[in-house]
Coordinates of C-alpha atoms and ligand atoms in Angstrom, one line a residue:
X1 CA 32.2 -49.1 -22.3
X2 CA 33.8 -50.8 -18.9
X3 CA 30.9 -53.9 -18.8
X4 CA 31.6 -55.7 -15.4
X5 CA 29.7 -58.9 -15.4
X6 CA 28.8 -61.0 -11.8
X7 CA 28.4 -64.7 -12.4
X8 CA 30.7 -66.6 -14.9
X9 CA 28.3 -69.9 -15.2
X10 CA 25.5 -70.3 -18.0
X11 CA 24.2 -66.6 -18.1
X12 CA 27.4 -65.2 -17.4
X13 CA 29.5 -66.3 -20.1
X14 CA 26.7 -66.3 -22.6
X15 CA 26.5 -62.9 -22.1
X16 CA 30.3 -62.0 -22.3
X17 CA 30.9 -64.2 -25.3
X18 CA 28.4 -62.6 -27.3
X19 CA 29.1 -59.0 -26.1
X20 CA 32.6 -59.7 -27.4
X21 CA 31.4 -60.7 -30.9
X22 CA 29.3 -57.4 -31.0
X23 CA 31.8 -55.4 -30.1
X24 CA 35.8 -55.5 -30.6
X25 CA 36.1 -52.1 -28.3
X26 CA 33.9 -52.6 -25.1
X27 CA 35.7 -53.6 -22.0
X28 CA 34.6 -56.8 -20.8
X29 CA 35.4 -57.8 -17.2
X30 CA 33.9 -61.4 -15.6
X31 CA 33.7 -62.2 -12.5
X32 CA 33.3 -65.8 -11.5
X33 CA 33.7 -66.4 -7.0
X34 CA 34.2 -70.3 -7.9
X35 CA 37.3 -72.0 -9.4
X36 CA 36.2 -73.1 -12.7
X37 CA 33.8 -71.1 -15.5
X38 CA 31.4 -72.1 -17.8
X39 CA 31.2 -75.6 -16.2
X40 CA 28.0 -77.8 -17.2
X41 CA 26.2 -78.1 -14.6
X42 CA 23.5 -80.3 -16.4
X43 CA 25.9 -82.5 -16.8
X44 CA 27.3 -83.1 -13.4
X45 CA 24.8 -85.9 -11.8
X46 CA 26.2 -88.0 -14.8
X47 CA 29.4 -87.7 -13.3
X48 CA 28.4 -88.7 -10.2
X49 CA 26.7 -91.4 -11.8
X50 CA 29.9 -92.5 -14.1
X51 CA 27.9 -92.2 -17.1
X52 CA 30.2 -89.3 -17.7
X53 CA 33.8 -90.6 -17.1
X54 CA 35.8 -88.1 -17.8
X55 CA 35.8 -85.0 -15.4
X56 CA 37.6 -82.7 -18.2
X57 CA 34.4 -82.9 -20.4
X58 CA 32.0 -81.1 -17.7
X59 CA 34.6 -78.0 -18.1
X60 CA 33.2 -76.4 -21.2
X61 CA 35.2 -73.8 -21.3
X62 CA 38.5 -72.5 -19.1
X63 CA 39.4 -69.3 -18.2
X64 CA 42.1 -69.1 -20.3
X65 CA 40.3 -70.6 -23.0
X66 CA 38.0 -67.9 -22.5
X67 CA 40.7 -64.7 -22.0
X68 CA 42.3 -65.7 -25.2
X69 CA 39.3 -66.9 -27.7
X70 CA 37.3 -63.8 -26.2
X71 CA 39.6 -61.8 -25.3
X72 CA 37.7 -61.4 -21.4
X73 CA 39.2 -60.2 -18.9
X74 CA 38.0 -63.6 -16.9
X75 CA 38.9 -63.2 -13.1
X76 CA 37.9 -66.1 -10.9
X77 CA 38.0 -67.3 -7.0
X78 CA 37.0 -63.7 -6.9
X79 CA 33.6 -62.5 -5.1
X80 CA 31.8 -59.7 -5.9
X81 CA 30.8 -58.4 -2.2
X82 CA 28.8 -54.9 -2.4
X83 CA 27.6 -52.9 -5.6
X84 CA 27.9 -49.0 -5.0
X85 CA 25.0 -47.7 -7.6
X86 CA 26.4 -43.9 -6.7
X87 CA 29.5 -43.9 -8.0
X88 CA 29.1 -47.5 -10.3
X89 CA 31.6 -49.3 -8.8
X90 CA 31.9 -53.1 -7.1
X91 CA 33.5 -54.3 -4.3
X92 CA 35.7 -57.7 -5.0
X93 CA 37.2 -59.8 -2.9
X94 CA 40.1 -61.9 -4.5
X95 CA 39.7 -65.3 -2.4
X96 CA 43.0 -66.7 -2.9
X97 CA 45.0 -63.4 -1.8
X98 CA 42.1 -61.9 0.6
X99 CA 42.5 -58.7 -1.6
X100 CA 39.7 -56.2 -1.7
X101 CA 39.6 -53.5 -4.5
X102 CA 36.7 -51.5 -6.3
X103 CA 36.4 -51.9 -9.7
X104 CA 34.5 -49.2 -11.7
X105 CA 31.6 -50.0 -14.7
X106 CA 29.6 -48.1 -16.9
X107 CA 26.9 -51.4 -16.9
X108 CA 26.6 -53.9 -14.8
X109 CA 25.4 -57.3 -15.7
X110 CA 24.0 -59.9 -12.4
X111 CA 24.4 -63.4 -13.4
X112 CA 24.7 -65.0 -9.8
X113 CA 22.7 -68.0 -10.2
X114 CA 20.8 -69.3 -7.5
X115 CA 21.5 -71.6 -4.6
X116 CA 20.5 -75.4 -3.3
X117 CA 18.6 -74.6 0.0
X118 CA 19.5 -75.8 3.2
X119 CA 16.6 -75.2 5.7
X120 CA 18.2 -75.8 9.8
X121 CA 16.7 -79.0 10.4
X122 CA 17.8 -80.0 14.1
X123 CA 21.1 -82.1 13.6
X124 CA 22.4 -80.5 10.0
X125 CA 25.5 -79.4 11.2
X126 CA 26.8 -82.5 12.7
X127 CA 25.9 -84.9 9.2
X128 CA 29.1 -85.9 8.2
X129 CA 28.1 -86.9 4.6
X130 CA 24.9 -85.1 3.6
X131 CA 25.8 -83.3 0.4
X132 CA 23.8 -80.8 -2.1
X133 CA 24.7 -80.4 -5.8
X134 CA 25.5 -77.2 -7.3
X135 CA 29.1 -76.8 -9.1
X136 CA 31.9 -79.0 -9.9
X137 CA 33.8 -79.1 -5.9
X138 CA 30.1 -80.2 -4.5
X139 CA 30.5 -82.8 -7.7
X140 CA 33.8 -83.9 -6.6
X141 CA 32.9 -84.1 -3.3
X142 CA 29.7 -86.9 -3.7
X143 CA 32.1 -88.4 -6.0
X144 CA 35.4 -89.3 -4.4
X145 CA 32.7 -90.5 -1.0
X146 CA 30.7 -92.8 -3.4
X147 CA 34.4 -94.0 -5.0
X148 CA 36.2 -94.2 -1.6
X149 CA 33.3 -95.1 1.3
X150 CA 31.3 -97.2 -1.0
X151 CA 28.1 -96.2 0.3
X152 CA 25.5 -98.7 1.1
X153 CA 22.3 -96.8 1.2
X154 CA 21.2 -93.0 0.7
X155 CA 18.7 -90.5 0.9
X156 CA 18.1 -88.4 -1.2
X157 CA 15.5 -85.8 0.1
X158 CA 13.5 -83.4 -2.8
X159 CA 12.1 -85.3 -5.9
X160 CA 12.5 -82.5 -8.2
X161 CA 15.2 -82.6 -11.0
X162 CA 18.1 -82.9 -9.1
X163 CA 17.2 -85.0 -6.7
X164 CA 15.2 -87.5 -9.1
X165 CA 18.7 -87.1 -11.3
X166 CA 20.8 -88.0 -8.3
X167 CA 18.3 -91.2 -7.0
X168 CA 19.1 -92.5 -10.9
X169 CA 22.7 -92.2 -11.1
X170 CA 22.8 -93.5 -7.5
X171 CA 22.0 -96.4 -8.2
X172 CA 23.6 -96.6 -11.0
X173 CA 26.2 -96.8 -9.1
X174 CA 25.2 -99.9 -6.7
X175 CA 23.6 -97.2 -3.8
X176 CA 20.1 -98.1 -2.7
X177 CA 18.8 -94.9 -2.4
X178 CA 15.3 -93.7 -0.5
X179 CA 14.0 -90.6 -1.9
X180 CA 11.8 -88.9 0.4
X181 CA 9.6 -85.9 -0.7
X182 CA 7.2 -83.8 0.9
X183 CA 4.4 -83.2 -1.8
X184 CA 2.3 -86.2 -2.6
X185 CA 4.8 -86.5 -5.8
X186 CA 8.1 -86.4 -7.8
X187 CA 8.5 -83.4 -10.8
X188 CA 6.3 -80.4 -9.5
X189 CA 6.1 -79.5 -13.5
X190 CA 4.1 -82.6 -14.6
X191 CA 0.3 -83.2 -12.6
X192 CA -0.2 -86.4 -10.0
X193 CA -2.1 -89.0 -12.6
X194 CA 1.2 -88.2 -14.7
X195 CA 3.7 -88.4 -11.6
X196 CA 2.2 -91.7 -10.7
X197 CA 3.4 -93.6 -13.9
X198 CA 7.4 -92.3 -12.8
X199 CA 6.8 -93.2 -9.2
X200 CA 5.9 -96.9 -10.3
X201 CA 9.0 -96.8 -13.0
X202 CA 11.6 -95.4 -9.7
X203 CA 10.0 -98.3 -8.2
X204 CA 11.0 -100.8 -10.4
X205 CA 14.2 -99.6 -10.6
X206 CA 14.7 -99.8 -6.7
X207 CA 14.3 -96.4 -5.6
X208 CA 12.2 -96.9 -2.4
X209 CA 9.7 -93.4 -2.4
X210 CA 8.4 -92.2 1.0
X211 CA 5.8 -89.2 0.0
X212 CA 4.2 -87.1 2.3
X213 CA 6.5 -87.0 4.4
X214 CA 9.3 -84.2 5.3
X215 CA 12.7 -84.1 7.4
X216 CA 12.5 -83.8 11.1
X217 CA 16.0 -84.4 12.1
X218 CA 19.4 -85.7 11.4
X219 CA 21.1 -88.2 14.3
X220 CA 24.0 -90.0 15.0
X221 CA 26.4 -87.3 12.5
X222 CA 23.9 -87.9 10.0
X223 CA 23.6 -91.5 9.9
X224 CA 20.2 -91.5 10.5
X225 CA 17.2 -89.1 9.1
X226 CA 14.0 -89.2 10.9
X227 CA 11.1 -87.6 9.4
X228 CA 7.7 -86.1 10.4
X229 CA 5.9 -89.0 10.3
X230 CA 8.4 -90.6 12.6
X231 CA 9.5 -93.3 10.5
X232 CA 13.5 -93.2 11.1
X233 CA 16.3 -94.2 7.9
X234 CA 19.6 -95.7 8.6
X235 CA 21.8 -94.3 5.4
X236 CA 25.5 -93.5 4.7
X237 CA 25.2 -90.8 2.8
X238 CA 22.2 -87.7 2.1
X239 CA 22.2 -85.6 -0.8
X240 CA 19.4 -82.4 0.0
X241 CA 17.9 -81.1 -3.3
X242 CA 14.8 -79.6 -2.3
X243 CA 15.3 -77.1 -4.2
X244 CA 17.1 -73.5 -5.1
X245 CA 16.7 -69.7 -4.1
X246 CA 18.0 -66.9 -5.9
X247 CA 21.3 -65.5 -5.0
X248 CA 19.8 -62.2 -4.6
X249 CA 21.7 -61.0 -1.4
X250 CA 24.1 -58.7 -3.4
X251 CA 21.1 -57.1 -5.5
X252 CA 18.8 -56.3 -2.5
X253 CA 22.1 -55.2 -0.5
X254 CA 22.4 -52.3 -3.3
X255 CA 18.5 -52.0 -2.9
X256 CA 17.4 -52.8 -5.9
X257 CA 13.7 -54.4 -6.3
X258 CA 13.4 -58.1 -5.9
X259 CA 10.0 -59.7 -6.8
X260 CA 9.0 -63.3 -6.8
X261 CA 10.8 -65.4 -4.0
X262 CA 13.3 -63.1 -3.3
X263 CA 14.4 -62.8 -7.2
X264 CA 15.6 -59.8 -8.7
X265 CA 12.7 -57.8 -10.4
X266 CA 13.7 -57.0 -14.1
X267 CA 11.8 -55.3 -17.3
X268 CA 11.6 -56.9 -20.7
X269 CA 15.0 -55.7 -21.7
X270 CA 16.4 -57.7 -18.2
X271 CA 17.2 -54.1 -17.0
X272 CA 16.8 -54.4 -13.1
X273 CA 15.4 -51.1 -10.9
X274 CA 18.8 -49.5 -12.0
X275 CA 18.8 -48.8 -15.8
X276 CA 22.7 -49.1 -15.4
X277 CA 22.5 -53.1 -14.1
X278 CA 20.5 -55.8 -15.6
X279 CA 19.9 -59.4 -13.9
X280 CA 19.8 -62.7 -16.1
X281 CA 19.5 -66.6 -15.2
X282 CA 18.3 -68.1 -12.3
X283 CA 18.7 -64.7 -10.1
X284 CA 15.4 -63.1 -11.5
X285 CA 11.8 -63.4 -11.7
X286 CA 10.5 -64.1 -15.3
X287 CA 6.7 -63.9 -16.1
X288 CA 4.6 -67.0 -18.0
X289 CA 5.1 -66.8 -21.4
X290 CA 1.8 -68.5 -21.4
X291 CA -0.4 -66.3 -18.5
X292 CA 2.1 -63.4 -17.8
X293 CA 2.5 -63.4 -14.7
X294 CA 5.2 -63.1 -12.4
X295 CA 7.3 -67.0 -11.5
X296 CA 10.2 -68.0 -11.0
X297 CA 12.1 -70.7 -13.7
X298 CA 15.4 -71.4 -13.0
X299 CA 16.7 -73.4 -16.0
X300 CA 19.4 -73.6 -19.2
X301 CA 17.4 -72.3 -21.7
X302 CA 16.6 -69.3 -20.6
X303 CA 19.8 -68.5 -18.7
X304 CA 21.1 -68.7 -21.6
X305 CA 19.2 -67.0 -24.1
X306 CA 18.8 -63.7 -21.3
X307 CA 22.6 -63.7 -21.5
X308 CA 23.0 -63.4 -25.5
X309 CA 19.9 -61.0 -25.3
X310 CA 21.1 -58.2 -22.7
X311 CA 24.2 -58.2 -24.7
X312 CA 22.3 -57.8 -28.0
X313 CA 20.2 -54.8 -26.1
X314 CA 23.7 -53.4 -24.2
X315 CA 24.8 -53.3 -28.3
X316 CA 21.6 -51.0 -29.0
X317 CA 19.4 -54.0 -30.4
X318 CA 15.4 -54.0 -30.0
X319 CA 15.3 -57.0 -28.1
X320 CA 13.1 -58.0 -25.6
X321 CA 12.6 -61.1 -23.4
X322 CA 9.4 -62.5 -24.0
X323 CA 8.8 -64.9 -21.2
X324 CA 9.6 -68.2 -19.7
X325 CA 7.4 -71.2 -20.7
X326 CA 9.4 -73.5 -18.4
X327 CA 10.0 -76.2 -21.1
X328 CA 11.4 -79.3 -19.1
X329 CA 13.0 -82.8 -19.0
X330 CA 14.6 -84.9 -17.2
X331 CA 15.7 -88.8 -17.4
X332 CA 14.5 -91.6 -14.5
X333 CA 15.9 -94.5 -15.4
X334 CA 14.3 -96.1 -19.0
X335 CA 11.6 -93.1 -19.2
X336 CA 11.6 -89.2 -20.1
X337 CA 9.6 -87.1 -18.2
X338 CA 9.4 -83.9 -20.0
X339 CA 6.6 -80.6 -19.6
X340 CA 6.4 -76.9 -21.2
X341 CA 4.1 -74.2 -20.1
X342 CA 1.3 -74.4 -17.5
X343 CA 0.4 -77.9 -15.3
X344 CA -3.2 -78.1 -14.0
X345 CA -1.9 -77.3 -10.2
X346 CA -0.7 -73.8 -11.9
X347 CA -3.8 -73.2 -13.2
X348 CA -5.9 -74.0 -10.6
X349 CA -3.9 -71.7 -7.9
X350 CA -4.5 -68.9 -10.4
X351 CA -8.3 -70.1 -10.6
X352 CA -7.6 -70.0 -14.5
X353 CA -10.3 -72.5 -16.0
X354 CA -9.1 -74.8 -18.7
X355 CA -9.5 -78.5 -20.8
X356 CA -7.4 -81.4 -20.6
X357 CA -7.2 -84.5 -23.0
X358 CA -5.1 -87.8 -22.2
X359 CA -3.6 -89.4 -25.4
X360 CA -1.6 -92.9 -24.8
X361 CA -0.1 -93.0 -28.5
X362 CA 2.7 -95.1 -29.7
X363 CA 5.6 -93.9 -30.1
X364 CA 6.0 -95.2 -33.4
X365 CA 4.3 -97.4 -35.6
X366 CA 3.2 -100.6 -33.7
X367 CA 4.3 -103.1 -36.3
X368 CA 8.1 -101.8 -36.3
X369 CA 10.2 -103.3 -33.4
X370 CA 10.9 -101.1 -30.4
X371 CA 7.6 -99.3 -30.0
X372 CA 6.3 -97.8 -26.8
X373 CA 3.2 -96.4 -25.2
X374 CA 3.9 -93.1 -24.1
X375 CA 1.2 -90.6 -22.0
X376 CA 0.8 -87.3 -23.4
X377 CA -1.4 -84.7 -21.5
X378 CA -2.7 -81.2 -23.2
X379 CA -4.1 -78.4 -20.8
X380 CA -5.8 -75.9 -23.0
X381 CA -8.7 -73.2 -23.1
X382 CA -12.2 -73.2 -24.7
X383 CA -11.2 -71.1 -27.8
X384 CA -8.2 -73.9 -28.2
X385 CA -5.3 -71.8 -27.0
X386 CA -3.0 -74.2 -25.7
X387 CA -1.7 -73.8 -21.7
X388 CA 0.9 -76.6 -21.8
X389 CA 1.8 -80.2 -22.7
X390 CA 3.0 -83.1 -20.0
X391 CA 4.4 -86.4 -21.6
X392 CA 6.0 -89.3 -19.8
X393 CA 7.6 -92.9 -21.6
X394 CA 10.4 -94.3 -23.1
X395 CA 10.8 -93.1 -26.6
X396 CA 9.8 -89.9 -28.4
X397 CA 8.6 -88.1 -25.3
X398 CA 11.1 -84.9 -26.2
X399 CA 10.4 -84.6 -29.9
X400 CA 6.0 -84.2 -28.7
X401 CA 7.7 -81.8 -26.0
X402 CA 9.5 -79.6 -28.4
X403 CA 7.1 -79.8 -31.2
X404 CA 3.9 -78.6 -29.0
X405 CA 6.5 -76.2 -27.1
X406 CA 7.3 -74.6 -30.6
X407 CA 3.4 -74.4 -31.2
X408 CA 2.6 -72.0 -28.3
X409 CA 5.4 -69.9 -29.0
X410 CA 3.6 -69.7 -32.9
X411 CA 0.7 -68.9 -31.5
X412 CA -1.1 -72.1 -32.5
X413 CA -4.1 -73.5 -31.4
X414 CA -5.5 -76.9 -30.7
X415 CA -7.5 -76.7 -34.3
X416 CA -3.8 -76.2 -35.5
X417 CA -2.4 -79.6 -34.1
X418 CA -3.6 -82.0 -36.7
X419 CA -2.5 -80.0 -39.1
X420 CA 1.0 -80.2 -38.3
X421 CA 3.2 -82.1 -41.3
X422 CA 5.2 -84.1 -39.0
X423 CA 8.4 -86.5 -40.4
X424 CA 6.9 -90.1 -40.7
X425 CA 8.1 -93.4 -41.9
X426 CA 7.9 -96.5 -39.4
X427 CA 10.8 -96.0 -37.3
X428 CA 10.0 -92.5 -36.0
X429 CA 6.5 -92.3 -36.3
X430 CA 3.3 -92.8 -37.2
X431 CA 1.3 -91.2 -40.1
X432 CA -1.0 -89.5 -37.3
X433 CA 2.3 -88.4 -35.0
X434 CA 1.2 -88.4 -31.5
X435 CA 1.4 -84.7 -31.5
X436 CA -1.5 -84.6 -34.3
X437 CA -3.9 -87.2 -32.0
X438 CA -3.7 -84.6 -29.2
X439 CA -4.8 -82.1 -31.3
X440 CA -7.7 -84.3 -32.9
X441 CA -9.3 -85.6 -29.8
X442 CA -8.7 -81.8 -28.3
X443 CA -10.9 -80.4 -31.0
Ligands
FAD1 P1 24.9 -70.3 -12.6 O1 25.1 -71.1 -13.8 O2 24.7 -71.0 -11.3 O3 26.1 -69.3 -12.5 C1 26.2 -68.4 -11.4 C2 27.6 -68.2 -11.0 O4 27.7 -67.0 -10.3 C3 28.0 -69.3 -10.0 O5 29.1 -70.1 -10.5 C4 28.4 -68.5 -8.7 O6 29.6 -69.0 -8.1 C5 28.7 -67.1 -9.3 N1 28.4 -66.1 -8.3 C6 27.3 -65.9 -7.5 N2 27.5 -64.8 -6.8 C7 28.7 -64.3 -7.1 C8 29.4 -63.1 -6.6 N3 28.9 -62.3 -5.7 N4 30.6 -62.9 -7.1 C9 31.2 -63.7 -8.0 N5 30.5 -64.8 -8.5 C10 29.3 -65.1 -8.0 N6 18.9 -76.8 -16.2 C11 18.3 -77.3 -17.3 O7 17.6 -76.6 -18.0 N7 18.4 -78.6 -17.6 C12 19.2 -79.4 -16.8 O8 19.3 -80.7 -17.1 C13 19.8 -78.9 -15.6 N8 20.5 -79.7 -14.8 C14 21.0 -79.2 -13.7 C15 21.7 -80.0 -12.9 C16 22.4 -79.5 -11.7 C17 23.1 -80.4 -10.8 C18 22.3 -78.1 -11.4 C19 22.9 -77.5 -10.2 C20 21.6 -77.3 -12.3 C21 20.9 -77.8 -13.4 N9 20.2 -77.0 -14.3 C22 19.6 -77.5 -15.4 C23 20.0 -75.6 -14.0 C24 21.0 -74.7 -14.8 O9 22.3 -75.1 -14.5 C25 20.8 -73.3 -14.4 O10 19.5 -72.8 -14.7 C26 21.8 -72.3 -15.0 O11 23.1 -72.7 -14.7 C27 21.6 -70.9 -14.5 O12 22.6 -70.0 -15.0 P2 23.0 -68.7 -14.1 O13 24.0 -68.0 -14.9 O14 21.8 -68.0 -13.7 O15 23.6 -69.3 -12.8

């Protein structure tokens, strides 16, 4: 088979790697429009931040690492610019020679990510250094200003995870950075009461927070962002990170159905409208693991794990994609913020009733040195299935995240928490884990 693959990032290459190791004969063909492939992009505010020093390390693989160990036929700085579904061909665009040429597949796999969104506020085109973060020349490019201008002050506008990433390694890096964000909080995945303890914590750190409040314009090249509320901020620099859209242009182009904000509409086995092209990554709609229904989730994980399994199905595996729970994290500073499944905003847009318990456990056992309070929410229904987990602190917030995460996909109740054997001694734990006090007050 001739599989021609569109995207050569996280579901991209996890896709052609593992099609290569199930088959020696196949005809694998990736087509990547940036520079590098298989970059981290997870990585990249710690760059910016100097926390990762050396460039080299974000580039996880090259393509010729990836031609030879593979043996892929990697081509990049070329763009994939129309799909003809008649006669199975694409249309590329080789950006360094201006080439165009049609190459022919039997399947067709969309990887293409999805991209930073820049509404037209009045004044955008003339900001000189207002910046958004999606691959490793957008990385260089906040990098070398912060290294060469020295930047004073920022904005960062969105207080999702990029932009909460970027207001950290900013000042980390001596900036004092305003972070302005529309909703009344940082993190759309974790509930206000939960929000509240990170916006105190950003605080502290000296990240001045203007909520409620949007853009209304950018003056003087940029140099100034006034917002809706009138209040004008002198800055040097703006980083926009209120969020992504899927790069479906290419997939609704060759009218195939999109579904959820624009993303590309897939079955279980990631196969899109045309049973000759799947979609994987941040391009498609997903539905809850938890509720089923249709969302949009554009993280790693599952990127990642669609990309091995539409290879393992294009190999004639049963394999289906289950679902996104939208397990999260993210650093701020001394605290992890981290989520899976459904928040109480979720719910209550799909008029879904539920429970809720606070815990405020230590994080291990008081008496050793170095233990901290940490919040840990549970949403969950009357019978006890469990809806989703929110924790915020400094210590041991991931392992709850994980352990609860691993739960729903079990198919474990509430009842079930306490009844978890968890790893104790005084350094990592207590006797009754955090995870097991959820689950007794729950029940
Ligand atoms: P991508 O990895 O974006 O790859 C898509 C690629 O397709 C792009 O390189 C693009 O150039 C290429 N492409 C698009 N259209 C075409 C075309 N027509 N022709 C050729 N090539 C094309 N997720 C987490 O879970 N945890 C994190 O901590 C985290 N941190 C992040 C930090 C940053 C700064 C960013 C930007 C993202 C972060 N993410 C994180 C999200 C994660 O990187 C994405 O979910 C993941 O990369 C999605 O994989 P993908 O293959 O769908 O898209």
């Amino acid at each position: 088979k001739k599989i021609v693959i569109v995207g050569g990032v996280a579901g991209g290459a996890s896709a052609a790697a593992r099609l290569r190791r199930l088959s020696e004969k196949d005809e694998i063909i990736m087509f990547e429009r940036g520079e590098y492939i298989s970059f981290a992009n997870c990585g990249l505010p710690y760059y910016i931040g100097d926390v990762i020093q050396e460039r080299s390390k974000l580039l996880v693989q090259t393509v010729d690492g990836m031609s030879k160990r593979f043996r892929i036929d990697v081509r990049n700085l070329s763009e994939v610019t129309a799909i003809h579904r008649e006669r199975k061909t694409v249309t590329v665009r080789n950006l360094q020679t201006n080439e165009q040429y049609e190459q022919p597949y039997d399947v067709l796999i969309l990887s293409p990510g999805a991209k930073p969104i820049v509404p037209p506020i009045p004044g955008i085109d003339q900001a000189k250094a207002l910046f958004t973060l999606r691959n490793v020349p957008d990385t260089d490019r906040i990098r070398s200003f912060v290294d060469d201008e020295k930047p004073k002050r920022a904005v960062v506008i969105g207080g999702g995870f990029i932009g909460v990433e970027m207001a950290e390694n900013l000042t980390e890096r001596g900036v004092h950075v305003t972070l302005v964000e529309m909703a009344n909080q940082v993190m759309a995945p974790i509930d206000y009461e939960m929000a509240a303890i990170v916006h105190t914590h950003m605080k502290e750190h000296g990240v001045e927070l203007i909520l409620e409040d949007g853009v209304q314009a950018f003056e003087n090249e940029g140099r100034r962002v006034v917002l809706k509320s009138g209040r004008a901020i002198d800055t040097d620099m703006i980083i926009l990170a209120i969020g992504v859209q899927p790069e479906s242009q290419l997939a609704k182009e060759a009218g195939l159905e999109l579904g959820f904000r624009g993303a590309i509409k897939v079955n279980e086995h990631l196969q899109t409208s045309d049973p000759n092209i799947f979609a994987i990554g941040d391009a498609i709609e997903v539905k809850s693991y938890v509720y089923g229904f249709e969302t949009f989730v554009p993280l790693a994980w599952p990127a990642n794990r669609q990309g091995r399994l539409v290879a393992d199905y294009i190999n004639g595996r049963d394999v289906k994609y289950n679902g996104t729970l939208g397990t999260s994290i993210v650093k701020v500073f001394h605290m992890t913020v981290a989520a899976t499944g459904l928040n109480e905003k979720v719910l209550k847009h799909h008029g879904i009733d539920y429970e809720v318990v606070h815990v405020h456990p230590m994080s291990h056992a008081s008496y050793y040195p170095g233990a901290t309070q940490m919040t840990l929410k549970l949403i969950f229904d009357r019978q006890g299935r469990i809806y989703g987990v929110q924790a915020v602190g400094q210590d041991g917030v991931d392992k709850r995240i994980d352990v609860i995460a691993t739960a729903i996909k079990g198919g474990l109740t509430v009842y079930d928490l306490p009844d978890l054997e968890l790893a104790y001694a005084p350094p990592f734990s207590s006797a009754k884990d955090p995870v097991n006090m959820a689950g007794y007050v729950a029940s």
